[in-house]
Amino acid sequence: MRGHRTAHQMAVRYALYCMILCFFLVVNIHILTARSRYSRLNEGILSSEGYRRQRMDSGMLEHIRMSEDPGRDLGLYWLENHFGQEAFQYPCSAETFSRLEKIWSEKQGWELYRDACKAVWNDLQYFPIPVPSNGVQAEVTYEDSWMFERNYGGKRGHEGTDIMASTNERGLYPVVSMTDGVIQHKGWLEKGGYRLGITAPGGAYFYYAHLDSYADIEEGDSVKAGDLLGFMGDTGYSKVEGTTGNFPVHLHLGIYLVIGDQEISVNPYYPLRYVEDRRVKCAY
């Protein structure tokens, strides 16, 4: 009988030991998982491939179109889903992102990361190609061509989105500013042809390339979102200023962040999707 009791007691103790061990394993796994998630917010996050690609699903795209702070919400969304590598576990709502901000705002590096996200997204107001107001048929198309191979001047990845003209006529399509801002650069570049570079209020740099001609604007001028910048063309891919015809008429749009001494390009495709229904009307 005594041996039976001892065996029973040992079994109970063993079961209790296993329960305690399982409890600590679950707690430690949770801690390790949380630490791994929070480690995403590191010094290299803004130059990472995941951040630069700016990927989102259709549900998040619809949410930010109604959000008062799309940059903040996207920043939290990407941290939580590891830039699209995992499923986003929460409903896309104002309450969700307010709650997540309380958690992430306590982590080192949050403010720099948040401000970079806001710089890309919170100044966006208009799609850069207006809708014809005079019945002219002038459609445009674009796709996610981020980091597609380009060969002029050496093999490289495509740091932008090309908005293609359905009517291949230089000087037909007007180009307007997507944001308020200040014109930082105007003139010829070998790859970009006639281009404009505009710094928006939040600090992001919007690059409009291959223009056929400019509006009456100069470096240092301020512009408002929707202001005419020039007309779509096919200039570039040459050291000779004014060269045309090396590719179809289109607008190359680039978006850049300057963090310290580092220039970071981000994918303009999703910002274009975000404002594709916000188009000013213009006579062609």
PDB file of C-alpha atoms in Angstrom:
ATOM      1  CA  MET A   1       0.000   0.000   0.000  1.00  0.00           C
ATOM      2  CA  ARG A   2       2.790   2.402   0.942  1.00  0.00           C
ATOM      3  CA  GLY A   3       4.518   1.720  -2.383  1.00  0.00           C
ATOM      4  CA  HIS A   4       1.265   2.429  -4.213  1.00  0.00           C
ATOM      5  CA  ARG A   5       0.886   5.795  -2.454  1.00  0.00           C
ATOM      6  CA  THR A   6       4.491   6.705  -3.247  1.00  0.00           C
ATOM      7  CA  ALA A   7       4.006   5.898  -6.906  1.00  0.00           C
ATOM      8  CA  HIS A   8       0.812   7.964  -6.950  1.00  0.00           C
ATOM      9  CA  GLN A   9       2.515  10.905  -5.272  1.00  0.00           C
ATOM     10  CA  MET A  10       5.369  10.733  -7.740  1.00  0.00           C
ATOM     11  CA  ALA A  11       2.916  10.715 -10.645  1.00  0.00           C
ATOM     12  CA  VAL A  12       1.131  13.753  -9.230  1.00  0.00           C
ATOM     13  CA  ARG A  13       4.414  15.559  -8.719  1.00  0.00           C
ATOM     14  CA  TYR A  14       5.521  14.665 -12.251  1.00  0.00           C
ATOM     15  CA  ALA A  15       2.243  15.939 -13.699  1.00  0.00           C
ATOM     16  CA  LEU A  16       2.559  19.138 -11.671  1.00  0.00           C
ATOM     17  CA  TYR A  17       6.146  19.556 -12.832  1.00  0.00           C
ATOM     18  CA  CYS A  18       5.051  19.128 -16.463  1.00  0.00           C
ATOM     19  CA  MET A  19       2.292  21.718 -16.023  1.00  0.00           C
ATOM     20  CA  ILE A  20       4.733  24.217 -14.516  1.00  0.00           C
ATOM     21  CA  LEU A  21       7.246  23.523 -17.289  1.00  0.00           C
ATOM     22  CA  CYS A  22       4.575  24.015 -19.968  1.00  0.00           C
ATOM     23  CA  PHE A  23       3.494  27.269 -18.333  1.00  0.00           C
ATOM     24  CA  PHE A  24       7.027  28.660 -18.377  1.00  0.00           C
ATOM     25  CA  LEU A  25       7.558  27.482 -21.953  1.00  0.00           C
ATOM     26  CA  VAL A  26       4.398  29.286 -23.088  1.00  0.00           C
ATOM     27  CA  VAL A  27       5.384  32.455 -21.211  1.00  0.00           C
ATOM     28  CA  ASN A  28       8.924  32.393 -22.595  1.00  0.00           C
ATOM     29  CA  ILE A  29       7.738  31.733 -26.147  1.00  0.00           C
ATOM     30  CA  HIS A  30       5.364  34.695 -25.814  1.00  0.00           C
ATOM     31  CA  ILE A  31       8.205  36.892 -24.537  1.00  0.00           C
ATOM     32  CA  LEU A  32      10.533  35.772 -27.328  1.00  0.00           C
ATOM     33  CA  THR A  33       7.834  36.334 -29.940  1.00  0.00           C
ATOM     34  CA  ALA A  34       7.135  39.833 -28.610  1.00  0.00           C
ATOM     35  CA  ARG A  35      10.837  40.666 -28.544  1.00  0.00           C
ATOM     36  CA  SER A  36      11.214  39.400 -32.102  1.00  0.00           C
ATOM     37  CA  ARG A  37       8.282  41.545 -33.227  1.00  0.00           C
ATOM     38  CA  TYR A  38       9.596  44.653 -31.502  1.00  0.00           C
ATOM     39  CA  SER A  39      13.069  44.080 -32.973  1.00  0.00           C
ATOM     40  CA  ARG A  40      11.613  45.000 -36.370  1.00  0.00           C
ATOM     41  CA  LEU A  41      11.800  48.624 -35.265  1.00  0.00           C
ATOM     42  CA  ASN A  42      15.565  48.903 -35.721  1.00  0.00           C
ATOM     43  CA  GLU A  43      17.983  51.393 -37.257  1.00  0.00           C
ATOM     44  CA  GLY A  44      17.859  49.752 -40.671  1.00  0.00           C
ATOM     45  CA  ILE A  45      14.097  49.516 -40.976  1.00  0.00           C
ATOM     46  CA  LEU A  46      13.655  52.438 -43.402  1.00  0.00           C
ATOM     47  CA  SER A  47      16.202  51.065 -45.861  1.00  0.00           C
ATOM     48  CA  SER A  48      14.830  47.515 -45.683  1.00  0.00           C
ATOM     49  CA  GLU A  49      13.287  45.941 -48.776  1.00  0.00           C
ATOM     50  CA  GLY A  50      10.007  45.402 -46.939  1.00  0.00           C
ATOM     51  CA  TYR A  51       9.572  49.039 -45.963  1.00  0.00           C
ATOM     52  CA  ARG A  52      10.636  50.396 -49.342  1.00  0.00           C
ATOM     53  CA  ARG A  53       8.145  48.195 -51.197  1.00  0.00           C
ATOM     54  CA  GLN A  54       5.209  49.715 -49.208  1.00  0.00           C
ATOM     55  CA  ARG A  55       2.961  46.688 -49.856  1.00  0.00           C
ATOM     56  CA  MET A  56      -0.611  46.447 -48.544  1.00  0.00           C
ATOM     57  CA  ASP A  57      -3.796  44.486 -49.179  1.00  0.00           C
ATOM     58  CA  SER A  58      -7.079  45.886 -50.502  1.00  0.00           C
ATOM     59  CA  GLY A  59      -8.609  46.121 -47.037  1.00  0.00           C
ATOM     60  CA  MET A  60      -5.819  48.337 -45.765  1.00  0.00           C
ATOM     61  CA  LEU A  61      -5.944  50.447 -48.922  1.00  0.00           C
ATOM     62  CA  GLU A  62      -9.631  51.129 -48.320  1.00  0.00           C
ATOM     63  CA  HIS A  63      -8.951  51.950 -44.675  1.00  0.00           C
ATOM     64  CA  ILE A  64      -6.282  54.567 -45.340  1.00  0.00           C
ATOM     65  CA  ARG A  65      -8.493  56.287 -47.922  1.00  0.00           C
ATOM     66  CA  MET A  66     -10.759  57.166 -45.005  1.00  0.00           C
ATOM     67  CA  SER A  67      -8.083  57.606 -42.332  1.00  0.00           C
ATOM     68  CA  GLU A  68      -7.085  60.978 -40.916  1.00  0.00           C
ATOM     69  CA  ASP A  69      -3.518  59.707 -40.444  1.00  0.00           C
ATOM     70  CA  PRO A  70      -2.718  57.180 -43.211  1.00  0.00           C
ATOM     71  CA  GLY A  71       1.042  57.274 -42.642  1.00  0.00           C
ATOM     72  CA  ARG A  72       0.770  56.373 -38.966  1.00  0.00           C
ATOM     73  CA  ASP A  73      -1.736  53.606 -39.638  1.00  0.00           C
ATOM     74  CA  LEU A  74       0.384  52.098 -42.403  1.00  0.00           C
ATOM     75  CA  GLY A  75       3.488  52.221 -40.248  1.00  0.00           C
ATOM     76  CA  LEU A  76       1.722  50.209 -37.541  1.00  0.00           C
ATOM     77  CA  TYR A  77       0.219  47.816 -40.076  1.00  0.00           C
ATOM     78  CA  TRP A  78       3.659  47.018 -41.495  1.00  0.00           C
ATOM     79  CA  LEU A  79       5.240  46.517 -38.093  1.00  0.00           C
ATOM     80  CA  GLU A  80       2.489  44.112 -37.093  1.00  0.00           C
ATOM     81  CA  ASN A  81       2.482  42.045 -40.296  1.00  0.00           C
ATOM     82  CA  HIS A  82       6.256  42.179 -40.846  1.00  0.00           C
ATOM     83  CA  PHE A  83       5.837  44.135 -44.070  1.00  0.00           C
ATOM     84  CA  GLY A  84       3.431  41.658 -45.614  1.00  0.00           C
ATOM     85  CA  GLN A  85       5.213  38.470 -44.543  1.00  0.00           C
ATOM     86  CA  GLU A  86       2.509  37.658 -41.983  1.00  0.00           C
ATOM     87  CA  ALA A  87      -1.250  38.119 -41.756  1.00  0.00           C
ATOM     88  CA  PHE A  88      -2.528  41.271 -40.082  1.00  0.00           C
ATOM     89  CA  GLN A  89      -4.415  39.912 -37.088  1.00  0.00           C
ATOM     90  CA  TYR A  90      -6.739  42.842 -36.363  1.00  0.00           C
ATOM     91  CA  PRO A  91      -9.614  44.705 -38.042  1.00  0.00           C
ATOM     92  CA  CYS A  92      -8.511  47.796 -39.959  1.00  0.00           C
ATOM     93  CA  SER A  93     -10.188  50.425 -37.781  1.00  0.00           C
ATOM     94  CA  ALA A  94      -9.338  53.672 -36.014  1.00  0.00           C
ATOM     95  CA  GLU A  95      -9.628  51.896 -32.664  1.00  0.00           C
ATOM     96  CA  THR A  96      -7.145  49.206 -33.707  1.00  0.00           C
ATOM     97  CA  PHE A  97      -4.466  51.672 -34.751  1.00  0.00           C
ATOM     98  CA  SER A  98      -4.939  53.901 -31.714  1.00  0.00           C
ATOM     99  CA  ARG A  99      -4.396  50.860 -29.503  1.00  0.00           C
ATOM    100  CA  LEU A 100      -1.351  49.687 -31.467  1.00  0.00           C
ATOM    101  CA  GLU A 101       0.196  53.146 -31.333  1.00  0.00           C
ATOM    102  CA  LYS A 102       0.121  53.089 -27.529  1.00  0.00           C
ATOM    103  CA  ILE A 103       2.199  49.898 -27.647  1.00  0.00           C
ATOM    104  CA  TRP A 104       4.688  50.842 -30.360  1.00  0.00           C
ATOM    105  CA  SER A 105       5.156  54.466 -29.275  1.00  0.00           C
ATOM    106  CA  GLU A 106       7.058  53.235 -26.224  1.00  0.00           C
ATOM    107  CA  LYS A 107       9.660  51.499 -28.399  1.00  0.00           C
ATOM    108  CA  GLN A 108      12.933  53.131 -29.381  1.00  0.00           C
ATOM    109  CA  GLY A 109      12.943  54.418 -32.959  1.00  0.00           C
ATOM    110  CA  TRP A 110       9.167  54.783 -33.238  1.00  0.00           C
ATOM    111  CA  GLU A 111       9.091  58.546 -33.861  1.00  0.00           C
ATOM    112  CA  LEU A 112      11.655  58.496 -36.699  1.00  0.00           C
ATOM    113  CA  TYR A 113       9.869  55.575 -38.339  1.00  0.00           C
ATOM    114  CA  ARG A 114       6.409  57.111 -37.893  1.00  0.00           C
ATOM    115  CA  ASP A 115       7.524  60.468 -39.308  1.00  0.00           C
ATOM    116  CA  ALA A 116       9.013  58.762 -42.374  1.00  0.00           C
ATOM    117  CA  CYS A 117       5.718  56.968 -43.012  1.00  0.00           C
ATOM    118  CA  LYS A 118       3.781  60.209 -42.608  1.00  0.00           C
ATOM    119  CA  ALA A 119       6.186  62.002 -44.977  1.00  0.00           C
ATOM    120  CA  VAL A 120       5.365  59.600 -47.807  1.00  0.00           C
ATOM    121  CA  TRP A 121       1.611  59.385 -47.244  1.00  0.00           C
ATOM    122  CA  ASN A 122       0.111  62.329 -45.372  1.00  0.00           C
ATOM    123  CA  ASP A 123       0.852  65.028 -47.971  1.00  0.00           C
ATOM    124  CA  LEU A 124      -0.672  63.126 -50.903  1.00  0.00           C
ATOM    125  CA  GLN A 125      -3.697  64.860 -52.408  1.00  0.00           C
ATOM    126  CA  TYR A 126      -3.989  64.219 -56.154  1.00  0.00           C
ATOM    127  CA  PHE A 127      -3.151  61.709 -58.855  1.00  0.00           C
ATOM    128  CA  PRO A 128      -0.527  63.393 -61.087  1.00  0.00           C
ATOM    129  CA  ILE A 129      -2.442  63.065 -64.389  1.00  0.00           C
ATOM    130  CA  PRO A 130      -5.717  65.056 -64.594  1.00  0.00           C
ATOM    131  CA  VAL A 131      -8.996  63.894 -66.119  1.00  0.00           C
ATOM    132  CA  PRO A 132      -9.775  65.548 -69.488  1.00  0.00           C
ATOM    133  CA  SER A 133     -12.579  68.078 -69.070  1.00  0.00           C
ATOM    134  CA  ASN A 134     -13.166  68.573 -72.805  1.00  0.00           C
ATOM    135  CA  GLY A 135     -14.029  65.072 -73.994  1.00  0.00           C
ATOM    136  CA  VAL A 136     -10.539  64.137 -75.169  1.00  0.00           C
ATOM    137  CA  GLN A 137      -9.731  60.418 -74.907  1.00  0.00           C
ATOM    138  CA  ALA A 138      -6.498  60.317 -72.941  1.00  0.00           C
ATOM    139  CA  GLU A 139      -6.297  57.294 -70.658  1.00  0.00           C
ATOM    140  CA  VAL A 140      -3.293  56.238 -68.594  1.00  0.00           C
ATOM    141  CA  THR A 141      -2.176  52.924 -67.146  1.00  0.00           C
ATOM    142  CA  TYR A 142       0.403  51.899 -64.576  1.00  0.00           C
ATOM    143  CA  GLU A 143       1.566  48.769 -62.810  1.00  0.00           C
ATOM    144  CA  ASP A 144       3.759  47.813 -59.889  1.00  0.00           C
ATOM    145  CA  SER A 145       7.128  47.820 -61.665  1.00  0.00           C
ATOM    146  CA  TRP A 146       9.167  48.341 -58.503  1.00  0.00           C
ATOM    147  CA  MET A 147      12.726  47.088 -59.021  1.00  0.00           C
ATOM    148  CA  PHE A 148      12.075  45.766 -62.521  1.00  0.00           C
ATOM    149  CA  GLU A 149      15.351  45.580 -64.433  1.00  0.00           C
ATOM    150  CA  ARG A 150      16.546  48.651 -66.337  1.00  0.00           C
ATOM    151  CA  ASN A 151      19.684  48.656 -68.485  1.00  0.00           C
ATOM    152  CA  TYR A 152      20.425  52.197 -69.660  1.00  0.00           C
ATOM    153  CA  GLY A 153      23.587  53.368 -67.923  1.00  0.00           C
ATOM    154  CA  GLY A 154      24.154  49.911 -66.430  1.00  0.00           C
ATOM    155  CA  LYS A 155      21.866  47.252 -65.018  1.00  0.00           C
ATOM    156  CA  ARG A 156      19.781  48.545 -62.115  1.00  0.00           C
ATOM    157  CA  GLY A 157      16.386  48.248 -60.424  1.00  0.00           C
ATOM    158  CA  HIS A 158      13.541  50.566 -61.369  1.00  0.00           C
ATOM    159  CA  GLU A 159      13.055  52.980 -58.463  1.00  0.00           C
ATOM    160  CA  GLY A 160       9.669  54.303 -59.437  1.00  0.00           C
ATOM    161  CA  THR A 161       6.386  53.787 -61.240  1.00  0.00           C
ATOM    162  CA  ASP A 162       5.797  54.583 -64.901  1.00  0.00           C
ATOM    163  CA  ILE A 163       2.420  56.073 -65.796  1.00  0.00           C
ATOM    164  CA  MET A 164       1.956  55.194 -69.451  1.00  0.00           C
ATOM    165  CA  ALA A 165       0.025  57.288 -71.984  1.00  0.00           C
ATOM    166  CA  SER A 166      -2.571  55.439 -74.084  1.00  0.00           C
ATOM    167  CA  THR A 167      -2.070  58.142 -76.736  1.00  0.00           C
ATOM    168  CA  ASN A 168       1.637  58.235 -77.503  1.00  0.00           C
ATOM    169  CA  GLU A 169       1.793  61.992 -78.063  1.00  0.00           C
ATOM    170  CA  ARG A 170       4.348  64.125 -76.253  1.00  0.00           C
ATOM    171  CA  GLY A 171       2.991  67.345 -74.789  1.00  0.00           C
ATOM    172  CA  LEU A 172      -0.640  66.139 -74.653  1.00  0.00           C
ATOM    173  CA  TYR A 173      -1.030  64.999 -71.046  1.00  0.00           C
ATOM    174  CA  PRO A 174      -0.705  67.641 -68.321  1.00  0.00           C
ATOM    175  CA  VAL A 175       1.136  66.703 -65.138  1.00  0.00           C
ATOM    176  CA  VAL A 176       0.118  68.207 -61.785  1.00  0.00           C
ATOM    177  CA  SER A 177       1.723  68.157 -58.364  1.00  0.00           C
ATOM    178  CA  MET A 178       0.517  65.407 -56.071  1.00  0.00           C
ATOM    179  CA  THR A 179       1.335  67.524 -53.012  1.00  0.00           C
ATOM    180  CA  ASP A 180       2.023  71.012 -51.776  1.00  0.00           C
ATOM    181  CA  GLY A 181       5.741  71.703 -51.786  1.00  0.00           C
ATOM    182  CA  VAL A 182       8.784  73.610 -52.967  1.00  0.00           C
ATOM    183  CA  ILE A 183      10.549  73.009 -56.272  1.00  0.00           C
ATOM    184  CA  GLN A 184      14.062  71.874 -55.433  1.00  0.00           C
ATOM    185  CA  HIS A 185      15.285  70.810 -58.869  1.00  0.00           C
ATOM    186  CA  LYS A 186      14.363  71.633 -62.439  1.00  0.00           C
ATOM    187  CA  GLY A 187      16.226  70.774 -65.628  1.00  0.00           C
ATOM    188  CA  TRP A 188      17.852  68.024 -67.623  1.00  0.00           C
ATOM    189  CA  LEU A 189      19.142  64.713 -66.315  1.00  0.00           C
ATOM    190  CA  GLU A 190      20.647  62.056 -68.540  1.00  0.00           C
ATOM    191  CA  LYS A 191      18.293  59.297 -67.346  1.00  0.00           C
ATOM    192  CA  GLY A 192      15.292  61.414 -66.381  1.00  0.00           C
ATOM    193  CA  GLY A 193      15.275  63.936 -69.216  1.00  0.00           C
ATOM    194  CA  TYR A 194      13.424  67.098 -68.274  1.00  0.00           C
ATOM    195  CA  ARG A 195      12.486  66.568 -64.639  1.00  0.00           C
ATOM    196  CA  LEU A 196      11.175  68.327 -61.547  1.00  0.00           C
ATOM    197  CA  GLY A 197      11.933  67.495 -57.920  1.00  0.00           C
ATOM    198  CA  ILE A 198       9.514  68.785 -55.279  1.00  0.00           C
ATOM    199  CA  THR A 199       9.955  68.546 -51.522  1.00  0.00           C
ATOM    200  CA  ALA A 200       6.596  68.167 -49.772  1.00  0.00           C
ATOM    201  CA  PRO A 201       5.869  69.683 -46.329  1.00  0.00           C
ATOM    202  CA  GLY A 202       6.582  66.402 -44.519  1.00  0.00           C
ATOM    203  CA  GLY A 203       9.998  66.117 -46.167  1.00  0.00           C
ATOM    204  CA  ALA A 204       9.433  63.500 -48.894  1.00  0.00           C
ATOM    205  CA  TYR A 205      10.899  64.288 -52.332  1.00  0.00           C
ATOM    206  CA  PHE A 206       8.619  63.729 -55.337  1.00  0.00           C
ATOM    207  CA  TYR A 207      10.420  63.240 -58.649  1.00  0.00           C
ATOM    208  CA  TYR A 208       8.608  63.768 -61.968  1.00  0.00           C
ATOM    209  CA  ALA A 209      10.671  62.717 -64.999  1.00  0.00           C
ATOM    210  CA  HIS A 210      10.625  62.535 -68.828  1.00  0.00           C
ATOM    211  CA  LEU A 211       8.589  65.750 -69.142  1.00  0.00           C
ATOM    212  CA  ASP A 212       8.107  67.298 -72.573  1.00  0.00           C
ATOM    213  CA  SER A 213       7.912  70.857 -71.228  1.00  0.00           C
ATOM    214  CA  TYR A 214       7.445  72.849 -68.027  1.00  0.00           C
ATOM    215  CA  ALA A 215       4.789  75.170 -66.688  1.00  0.00           C
ATOM    216  CA  ASP A 216       5.895  78.683 -65.719  1.00  0.00           C
ATOM    217  CA  ILE A 217       7.714  77.599 -62.562  1.00  0.00           C
ATOM    218  CA  GLU A 218      11.296  77.813 -61.307  1.00  0.00           C
ATOM    219  CA  GLU A 219      13.474  76.318 -58.587  1.00  0.00           C
ATOM    220  CA  GLY A 220      12.537  77.786 -55.218  1.00  0.00           C
ATOM    221  CA  ASP A 221       8.895  78.355 -56.151  1.00  0.00           C
ATOM    222  CA  SER A 222       6.137  77.013 -53.940  1.00  0.00           C
ATOM    223  CA  VAL A 223       3.401  74.913 -55.496  1.00  0.00           C
ATOM    224  CA  LYS A 224       0.041  73.687 -54.311  1.00  0.00           C
ATOM    225  CA  ALA A 225      -1.309  70.204 -54.853  1.00  0.00           C
ATOM    226  CA  GLY A 226      -3.017  70.169 -58.232  1.00  0.00           C
ATOM    227  CA  ASP A 227      -0.864  72.934 -59.731  1.00  0.00           C
ATOM    228  CA  LEU A 228       0.330  72.370 -63.292  1.00  0.00           C
ATOM    229  CA  LEU A 229       3.969  71.283 -63.461  1.00  0.00           C
ATOM    230  CA  GLY A 230       4.342  70.599 -67.177  1.00  0.00           C
ATOM    231  CA  PHE A 231       3.418  68.030 -69.797  1.00  0.00           C
ATOM    232  CA  MET A 232       4.175  64.348 -70.191  1.00  0.00           C
ATOM    233  CA  GLY A 233       6.868  63.480 -72.713  1.00  0.00           C
ATOM    234  CA  ASP A 234       9.569  61.046 -73.721  1.00  0.00           C
ATOM    235  CA  THR A 235      12.752  62.948 -72.933  1.00  0.00           C
ATOM    236  CA  GLY A 236      15.884  61.341 -71.524  1.00  0.00           C
ATOM    237  CA  TYR A 237      18.287  58.432 -71.833  1.00  0.00           C
ATOM    238  CA  SER A 238      20.846  60.755 -73.360  1.00  0.00           C
ATOM    239  CA  LYS A 239      23.511  63.231 -72.316  1.00  0.00           C
ATOM    240  CA  VAL A 240      22.247  65.534 -75.080  1.00  0.00           C
ATOM    241  CA  GLU A 241      19.596  67.852 -73.646  1.00  0.00           C
ATOM    242  CA  GLY A 242      16.289  67.682 -75.474  1.00  0.00           C
ATOM    243  CA  THR A 243      16.672  64.107 -76.750  1.00  0.00           C
ATOM    244  CA  THR A 244      13.324  62.373 -77.328  1.00  0.00           C
ATOM    245  CA  GLY A 245      12.049  59.112 -78.738  1.00  0.00           C
ATOM    246  CA  ASN A 246      14.050  56.531 -76.808  1.00  0.00           C
ATOM    247  CA  PHE A 247      10.882  55.109 -75.209  1.00  0.00           C
ATOM    248  CA  PRO A 248       7.100  55.686 -75.296  1.00  0.00           C
ATOM    249  CA  VAL A 249       5.542  58.805 -73.766  1.00  0.00           C
ATOM    250  CA  HIS A 250       5.093  58.359 -70.015  1.00  0.00           C
ATOM    251  CA  LEU A 251       5.626  59.941 -66.609  1.00  0.00           C
ATOM    252  CA  HIS A 252       8.180  58.365 -64.301  1.00  0.00           C
ATOM    253  CA  LEU A 253       7.248  59.065 -60.686  1.00  0.00           C
ATOM    254  CA  GLY A 254       9.763  58.549 -57.895  1.00  0.00           C
ATOM    255  CA  ILE A 255       9.378  59.128 -54.152  1.00  0.00           C
ATOM    256  CA  TYR A 256      12.422  59.546 -51.917  1.00  0.00           C
ATOM    257  CA  LEU A 257      13.194  60.072 -48.252  1.00  0.00           C
ATOM    258  CA  VAL A 258      16.380  61.648 -46.960  1.00  0.00           C
ATOM    259  CA  ILE A 259      17.317  60.199 -43.562  1.00  0.00           C
ATOM    260  CA  GLY A 260      20.568  61.713 -42.312  1.00  0.00           C
ATOM    261  CA  ASP A 261      22.983  61.362 -45.234  1.00  0.00           C
ATOM    262  CA  GLN A 262      21.036  58.465 -46.767  1.00  0.00           C
ATOM    263  CA  GLU A 263      18.622  58.817 -49.710  1.00  0.00           C
ATOM    264  CA  ILE A 264      15.958  56.104 -49.686  1.00  0.00           C
ATOM    265  CA  SER A 265      13.619  55.393 -52.590  1.00  0.00           C
ATOM    266  CA  VAL A 266      10.180  53.946 -51.846  1.00  0.00           C
ATOM    267  CA  ASN A 267       7.668  52.306 -54.172  1.00  0.00           C
ATOM    268  CA  PRO A 268       5.197  54.893 -55.600  1.00  0.00           C
ATOM    269  CA  TYR A 269       2.718  52.274 -56.840  1.00  0.00           C
ATOM    270  CA  TYR A 270       0.588  52.125 -53.697  1.00  0.00           C
ATOM    271  CA  PRO A 271       0.600  55.914 -53.160  1.00  0.00           C
ATOM    272  CA  LEU A 272      -0.722  56.183 -56.739  1.00  0.00           C
ATOM    273  CA  ARG A 273      -3.419  53.606 -55.959  1.00  0.00           C
ATOM    274  CA  TYR A 274      -4.324  55.620 -52.867  1.00  0.00           C
ATOM    275  CA  VAL A 275      -5.073  58.787 -54.908  1.00  0.00           C
ATOM    276  CA  GLU A 276      -6.113  57.267 -58.244  1.00  0.00           C
ATOM    277  CA  ASP A 277      -9.690  58.521 -57.775  1.00  0.00           C
ATOM    278  CA  ARG A 278      -8.559  62.003 -56.762  1.00  0.00           C
ATOM    279  CA  ARG A 279      -7.963  63.680 -60.104  1.00  0.00           C
ATOM    280  CA  VAL A 280      -8.335  67.323 -61.015  1.00  0.00           C
ATOM    281  CA  LYS A 281     -10.030  68.181 -64.309  1.00  0.00           C
ATOM    282  CA  CYS A 282      -8.060  69.895 -67.040  1.00  0.00           C
ATOM    283  CA  ALA A 283      -8.623  70.782 -70.704  1.00  0.00           C
ATOM    284  CA  TYR A 284      -6.280  68.791 -72.964  1.00  0.00           C
TER     285      TYR A 284
END
